[in-house]
Amino acid sequence: MGSTTVVTGIGVSPGRVVAPAAHLPEAVAEPPAGRRLPPGADTEAAAARVAEAAEDVRAGLDAAAEAAEGASAALLFATAAMAADPSLVADAQERVRVDHLVPERAVWEAADAVAAQLAELGGYLAERVRDIHDVRDRLVARLTGRPAPGLPALPHPYVLVAHDLAPALTATLDPARVLAVVTTAGGPTSHTAILARARGIPAVVAAAGAAGVAEGTTLLVDGAAGTVTLDPSDDVVQRVRALAAAVRTFDGEGRTADGQRVELLANVGDPAEAEAAAASGAQGVGLFRTEFAFLDRTEAPTVEEQVAAYGRVLAAFEGRKVVVRTLDAGADKPLPFLRAAPEANPALGVRGLRVAETHPHVLEDQLTAIARAAADHPGTTTWVMAPMVATVDEAEGFVAACARHGLGTAGIMIEVPSAALLAAPMLAHAAFASVGTNDLTQYTMAADRLLGAVARLSDAWQPAVLRLVEMAAAGGAAQGRPVGVCGEAAADPALAVVLVGLGVTSLSMTPRALPDVAAVLAATTSQECRRLARLAVTAPGADHARSVVRGGLTVLDELGL
């Protein structure tokens, strides 16, 4: 490939990095079909090895989860639960006992059977096929004494190139070793994208041309523009490295060049992240995901447990604002104690606030706990919002429920088009709104946010999505209510400019993105934000919108963004 070759994909985590390419090692080889135990072998002992391997893999993943934080911990716990799935283990053991398969082949076939079932169900559950294959490979590696799936073991940092990354592997990426990630599959809201942003690792996904990049090729990865340049010139390399060496910080005050105030907040996934988020200068928490308290449990946490957990985050942000989102779960994010019935299309099923209809005690207990935690920390301004609100009645009902618990500042998330279209009447009841761009994009574009095949549609730069954000902001302005963005789009400095130009009053993001977003806003006037926003919403497509806005922001090149 020539020195000017550029591979394009979708930029999902900003930053520019130059390093040699390293391909993800090949997956664990499939054990030979039909391989059986020798005559007279102890089938019970062989079956017991399956359970032992599952327990070892589960324990290893649980240990990694305990050492991780936020989304990384949640993904590792979820994969650990899959490794110890009684149905998977039992099926493999049955294949050993009845078909006399060797343990590794029995595991392979049992896992493939589960994967086939999930693929047939489609939607979110089909995406779990990758997780099942990851668990399968780990079990087979354990049973055959081979290394578990892992990253390249090189003596120097590198750009990781892969078809896709299993969530459990992505969750353990070390930014000191993996300087950037390039995948040929995936989308803007895939686990790879979300975790790369959280760890500050530049990433480009859906870059099909990267599959042919030779091992060791020097790559310039631009995680904002979505480009991968092969063998860049020495001058370009030196400039990128000089810009990368510059350290930016956030002074705790978000504003445009002409002084328009924009709250820059942090997304927090669990209490362990709160102190670091507070130290980053975040003006508060725009999205406190409470799912962490419910994960890896067969029963819902008690009110007392929730009070203690929420209190840790409120304590870290004494004197600032924390927006607590009630449980965002359901059939697409299954929790054992909810005992949800299988759904043909989970993304359109019982999730978010809808869960309260079938499990009202879960929401009541959570509001009780939030109210008690808020009372324990009067120095923190505590707001609460509900996910997946679709109707005015739902908004009014949630606000009333919060009021019964003494929670006076109750808001809604705008994640479905109906909420954006009805923002004004909804905000006649709710005190504020926050746009979740990941789901809003999914539902607007009819494109599964986790499906790589429609990654080009799953892009918050889509003009249709931006128009709905504009409508939501206008609805808030009509009622004198603030409307923020807490989806992944807020972490893109160029898109942040557009969102402010559309009328958004606050942006909540991974704390690592705060300095870059603040720097770009501080160099851009509010009038220029509005001008670029008009160009974006009137663009014919996402790629054009991104290109024209980035082309109008010279500060991005100056900052290496």
mmCIF file of C-alpha atoms in Angstrom, residues 282-470:
data_model
loop_
_atom_site.group_PDB
_atom_site.id
_atom_site.type_symbol
_atom_site.label_atom_id
_atom_site.label_comp_id
_atom_site.label_asym_id
_atom_site.label_seq_id
_atom_site.Cartn_x
_atom_site.Cartn_y
_atom_site.Cartn_z
ATOM 1 C CA ALA A 282 -16.827 18.638 35.814
ATOM 2 C CA GLN A 283 -19.475 21.160 36.801
ATOM 3 C CA GLY A 284 -21.608 18.293 38.027
ATOM 4 C CA VAL A 285 -22.991 14.964 36.870
ATOM 5 C CA GLY A 286 -25.375 15.085 33.939
ATOM 6 C CA LEU A 287 -25.991 11.341 33.905
ATOM 7 C CA PHE A 288 -25.563 9.119 36.945
ATOM 8 C CA ARG A 289 -26.364 5.610 35.693
ATOM 9 C CA THR A 290 -27.770 3.627 38.603
ATOM 10 C CA GLU A 291 -27.691 0.212 36.899
ATOM 11 C CA PHE A 292 -24.427 -0.643 38.685
ATOM 12 C CA ALA A 293 -26.385 -1.238 41.902
ATOM 13 C CA PHE A 294 -28.566 -3.861 40.205
ATOM 14 C CA LEU A 295 -26.010 -5.802 38.157
ATOM 15 C CA ASP A 296 -24.845 -9.323 38.964
ATOM 16 C CA ARG A 297 -27.715 -9.820 41.408
ATOM 17 C CA THR A 298 -30.566 -12.307 41.597
ATOM 18 C CA GLU A 299 -32.600 -9.959 43.814
ATOM 19 C CA ALA A 300 -33.020 -6.201 43.696
ATOM 20 C CA PRO A 301 -30.790 -4.247 46.101
ATOM 21 C CA THR A 302 -32.417 -3.063 49.303
ATOM 22 C CA VAL A 303 -33.250 0.572 49.873
ATOM 23 C CA GLU A 304 -30.427 0.787 52.414
ATOM 24 C CA GLU A 305 -27.900 -0.575 49.913
ATOM 25 C CA GLN A 306 -29.024 1.930 47.321
ATOM 26 C CA VAL A 307 -28.873 4.840 49.755
ATOM 27 C CA ALA A 308 -25.248 4.025 50.581
ATOM 28 C CA ALA A 309 -24.263 3.633 46.926
ATOM 29 C CA TYR A 310 -25.942 6.796 45.689
ATOM 30 C CA GLY A 311 -24.617 8.738 48.652
ATOM 31 C CA ARG A 312 -21.025 8.128 47.575
ATOM 32 C CA VAL A 313 -21.622 9.949 44.297
ATOM 33 C CA LEU A 314 -23.531 12.797 45.911
ATOM 34 C CA ALA A 315 -20.739 13.227 48.448
ATOM 35 C CA ALA A 316 -18.103 13.493 45.726
ATOM 36 C CA PHE A 317 -20.021 16.361 44.107
ATOM 37 C CA GLU A 318 -20.752 18.426 47.192
ATOM 38 C CA GLY A 319 -21.746 21.913 46.076
ATOM 39 C CA ARG A 320 -22.513 20.749 42.552
ATOM 40 C CA LYS A 321 -25.411 19.133 40.689
ATOM 41 C CA VAL A 322 -26.006 15.403 40.200
ATOM 42 C CA VAL A 323 -28.675 14.143 37.796
ATOM 43 C CA VAL A 324 -29.679 10.627 38.815
ATOM 44 C CA ARG A 325 -31.245 8.438 36.147
ATOM 45 C CA THR A 326 -33.602 5.784 37.427
ATOM 46 C CA LEU A 327 -33.002 2.185 36.404
ATOM 47 C CA ASP A 328 -32.618 1.770 32.646
ATOM 48 C CA ALA A 329 -33.269 -1.941 32.259
ATOM 49 C CA GLY A 330 -35.680 -4.321 30.672
ATOM 50 C CA ALA A 331 -35.752 -7.107 28.132
ATOM 51 C CA ASP A 332 -32.857 -5.610 26.154
ATOM 52 C CA LYS A 333 -30.781 -5.215 29.334
ATOM 53 C CA PRO A 334 -31.993 -8.237 31.270
ATOM 54 C CA LEU A 335 -31.710 -8.348 35.036
ATOM 55 C CA PRO A 336 -32.511 -11.719 36.666
ATOM 56 C CA PHE A 337 -34.897 -10.374 39.311
ATOM 57 C CA LEU A 338 -37.074 -8.626 36.724
ATOM 58 C CA ARG A 339 -37.954 -11.999 35.169
ATOM 59 C CA ALA A 340 -38.941 -10.390 31.894
ATOM 60 C CA ALA A 341 -40.622 -12.507 29.248
ATOM 61 C CA PRO A 342 -38.677 -12.982 25.994
ATOM 62 C CA GLU A 343 -39.454 -10.348 23.371
ATOM 63 C CA ALA A 344 -39.145 -10.586 19.607
ATOM 64 C CA ASN A 345 -37.846 -6.998 19.439
ATOM 65 C CA PRO A 346 -36.457 -6.007 22.844
ATOM 66 C CA ALA A 347 -35.425 -2.496 21.785
ATOM 67 C CA LEU A 348 -39.117 -1.743 21.270
ATOM 68 C CA GLY A 349 -40.300 -3.614 24.333
ATOM 69 C CA VAL A 350 -40.545 -3.193 28.091
ATOM 70 C CA ARG A 351 -37.507 -1.155 29.075
ATOM 71 C CA GLY A 352 -36.663 1.969 31.040
ATOM 72 C CA LEU A 353 -39.646 3.624 32.719
ATOM 73 C CA ARG A 354 -41.941 0.975 31.214
ATOM 74 C CA VAL A 355 -40.535 -1.580 33.660
ATOM 75 C CA ALA A 356 -42.317 0.331 36.449
ATOM 76 C CA GLU A 357 -45.660 -0.766 35.068
ATOM 77 C CA THR A 358 -44.908 -4.431 35.764
ATOM 78 C CA HIS A 359 -42.513 -3.927 38.694
ATOM 79 C CA PRO A 360 -43.689 -0.722 40.430
ATOM 80 C CA HIS A 361 -41.854 -1.581 43.663
ATOM 81 C CA VAL A 362 -38.496 -1.299 41.890
ATOM 82 C CA LEU A 363 -39.121 2.347 40.976
ATOM 83 C CA GLU A 364 -40.721 3.141 44.340
ATOM 84 C CA ASP A 365 -37.772 1.709 46.245
ATOM 85 C CA GLN A 366 -35.334 3.560 44.028
ATOM 86 C CA LEU A 367 -37.063 6.920 44.466
ATOM 87 C CA THR A 368 -37.158 6.314 48.216
ATOM 88 C CA ALA A 369 -33.420 5.630 48.205
ATOM 89 C CA ILE A 370 -32.582 8.649 46.039
ATOM 90 C CA ALA A 371 -34.638 10.918 48.289
ATOM 91 C CA ARG A 372 -32.922 9.611 51.427
ATOM 92 C CA ALA A 373 -29.466 9.951 49.871
ATOM 93 C CA ALA A 374 -30.305 13.506 48.795
ATOM 94 C CA ALA A 375 -31.454 14.344 52.327
ATOM 95 C CA ASP A 376 -28.162 12.981 53.674
ATOM 96 C CA HIS A 377 -26.222 15.301 51.326
ATOM 97 C CA PRO A 378 -28.075 18.651 51.324
ATOM 98 C CA GLY A 379 -25.026 20.425 49.897
ATOM 99 C CA THR A 380 -25.451 18.568 46.603
ATOM 100 C CA THR A 381 -28.222 19.591 44.203
ATOM 101 C CA THR A 382 -29.988 16.337 43.331
ATOM 102 C CA TRP A 383 -32.104 16.021 40.212
ATOM 103 C CA VAL A 384 -33.731 12.789 38.999
ATOM 104 C CA MET A 385 -34.837 11.701 35.527
ATOM 105 C CA ALA A 386 -36.529 8.724 33.910
ATOM 106 C CA PRO A 387 -35.364 6.873 30.795
ATOM 107 C CA MET A 388 -37.512 5.915 27.784
ATOM 108 C CA VAL A 389 -40.325 8.405 28.297
ATOM 109 C CA ALA A 390 -42.593 8.361 25.235
ATOM 110 C CA THR A 391 -45.817 10.157 26.188
ATOM 111 C CA VAL A 392 -46.959 13.250 28.045
ATOM 112 C CA ASP A 393 -48.867 11.043 30.496
ATOM 113 C CA GLU A 394 -45.664 9.134 31.314
ATOM 114 C CA ALA A 395 -43.816 12.385 31.949
ATOM 115 C CA GLU A 396 -46.596 13.702 34.182
ATOM 116 C CA GLY A 397 -46.813 10.405 36.072
ATOM 117 C CA PHE A 398 -43.082 10.258 36.746
ATOM 118 C CA VAL A 399 -42.977 13.840 37.990
ATOM 119 C CA ALA A 400 -45.885 13.083 40.334
ATOM 120 C CA ALA A 401 -44.120 9.952 41.651
ATOM 121 C CA CYS A 402 -40.991 11.983 42.374
ATOM 122 C CA ALA A 403 -43.037 14.655 44.128
ATOM 123 C CA ARG A 404 -44.555 12.022 46.440
ATOM 124 C CA HIS A 405 -41.008 11.212 47.532
ATOM 125 C CA GLY A 406 -40.026 14.838 48.023
ATOM 126 C CA LEU A 407 -37.913 14.986 44.868
ATOM 127 C CA GLY A 408 -38.869 18.366 43.462
ATOM 128 C CA THR A 409 -36.652 18.522 40.372
ATOM 129 C CA ALA A 410 -37.778 15.670 38.145
ATOM 130 C CA GLY A 411 -36.980 15.401 34.462
ATOM 131 C CA ILE A 412 -37.175 13.110 31.475
ATOM 132 C CA MET A 413 -34.818 11.610 28.959
ATOM 133 C CA ILE A 414 -35.526 12.252 25.297
ATOM 134 C CA GLU A 415 -34.579 9.021 23.578
ATOM 135 C CA VAL A 416 -37.479 8.364 21.237
ATOM 136 C CA PRO A 417 -38.766 10.680 18.485
ATOM 137 C CA SER A 418 -42.137 11.110 20.187
ATOM 138 C CA ALA A 419 -40.435 12.728 23.180
ATOM 139 C CA ALA A 420 -38.586 15.187 20.966
ATOM 140 C CA LEU A 421 -41.768 16.018 19.052
ATOM 141 C CA LEU A 422 -43.709 16.507 22.298
ATOM 142 C CA ALA A 423 -40.932 18.190 24.258
ATOM 143 C CA ALA A 424 -42.923 21.362 24.966
ATOM 144 C CA PRO A 425 -46.006 19.671 26.480
ATOM 145 C CA MET A 426 -43.811 17.176 28.337
ATOM 146 C CA LEU A 427 -41.734 20.010 29.785
ATOM 147 C CA ALA A 428 -44.885 21.691 30.966
ATOM 148 C CA HIS A 429 -44.669 19.004 33.664
ATOM 149 C CA ALA A 430 -40.989 18.016 33.832
ATOM 150 C CA ALA A 431 -38.391 20.436 35.156
ATOM 151 C CA PHE A 432 -35.750 19.538 32.566
ATOM 152 C CA ALA A 433 -34.874 17.122 29.790
ATOM 153 C CA SER A 434 -31.724 15.329 28.724
ATOM 154 C CA VAL A 435 -31.255 13.925 25.242
ATOM 155 C CA GLY A 436 -29.832 10.417 25.007
ATOM 156 C CA THR A 437 -28.354 10.562 21.523
ATOM 157 C CA ASN A 438 -27.493 6.859 21.333
ATOM 158 C CA ASP A 439 -31.088 5.678 21.548
ATOM 159 C CA LEU A 440 -32.533 8.729 19.797
ATOM 160 C CA THR A 441 -30.338 7.889 16.810
ATOM 161 C CA GLN A 442 -31.339 4.230 16.937
ATOM 162 C CA TYR A 443 -35.048 4.934 16.942
ATOM 163 C CA THR A 444 -34.916 7.808 14.462
ATOM 164 C CA MET A 445 -32.876 5.911 11.891
ATOM 165 C CA ALA A 446 -34.468 2.493 12.532
ATOM 166 C CA ALA A 447 -30.940 1.132 12.950
ATOM 167 C CA ASP A 448 -29.900 -1.170 15.786
ATOM 168 C CA ARG A 449 -27.243 0.753 17.704
ATOM 169 C CA LEU A 450 -25.236 -2.434 18.275
ATOM 170 C CA LEU A 451 -25.380 -3.819 14.738
ATOM 171 C CA GLY A 452 -22.267 -3.136 12.687
ATOM 172 C CA ALA A 453 -24.096 -3.681 9.390
ATOM 173 C CA VAL A 454 -26.044 -0.439 9.902
ATOM 174 C CA ALA A 455 -23.247 1.509 11.586
ATOM 175 C CA ARG A 456 -23.387 4.248 8.951
ATOM 176 C CA LEU A 457 -26.958 4.992 9.968
ATOM 177 C CA SER A 458 -26.216 4.797 13.699
ATOM 178 C CA ASP A 459 -24.524 8.167 13.694
ATOM 179 C CA ALA A 460 -25.618 11.161 15.769
ATOM 180 C CA TRP A 461 -24.447 13.432 12.932
ATOM 181 C CA GLN A 462 -27.490 12.308 10.931
ATOM 182 C CA PRO A 463 -29.400 15.520 10.074
ATOM 183 C CA ALA A 464 -32.709 13.909 11.067
ATOM 184 C CA VAL A 465 -31.353 13.260 14.556
ATOM 185 C CA LEU A 466 -29.997 16.790 14.844
ATOM 186 C CA ARG A 467 -33.377 18.213 13.833
ATOM 187 C CA LEU A 468 -35.042 16.285 16.635
ATOM 188 C CA VAL A 469 -32.455 17.616 19.104
ATOM 189 C CA GLU A 470 -33.272 21.112 17.842
#
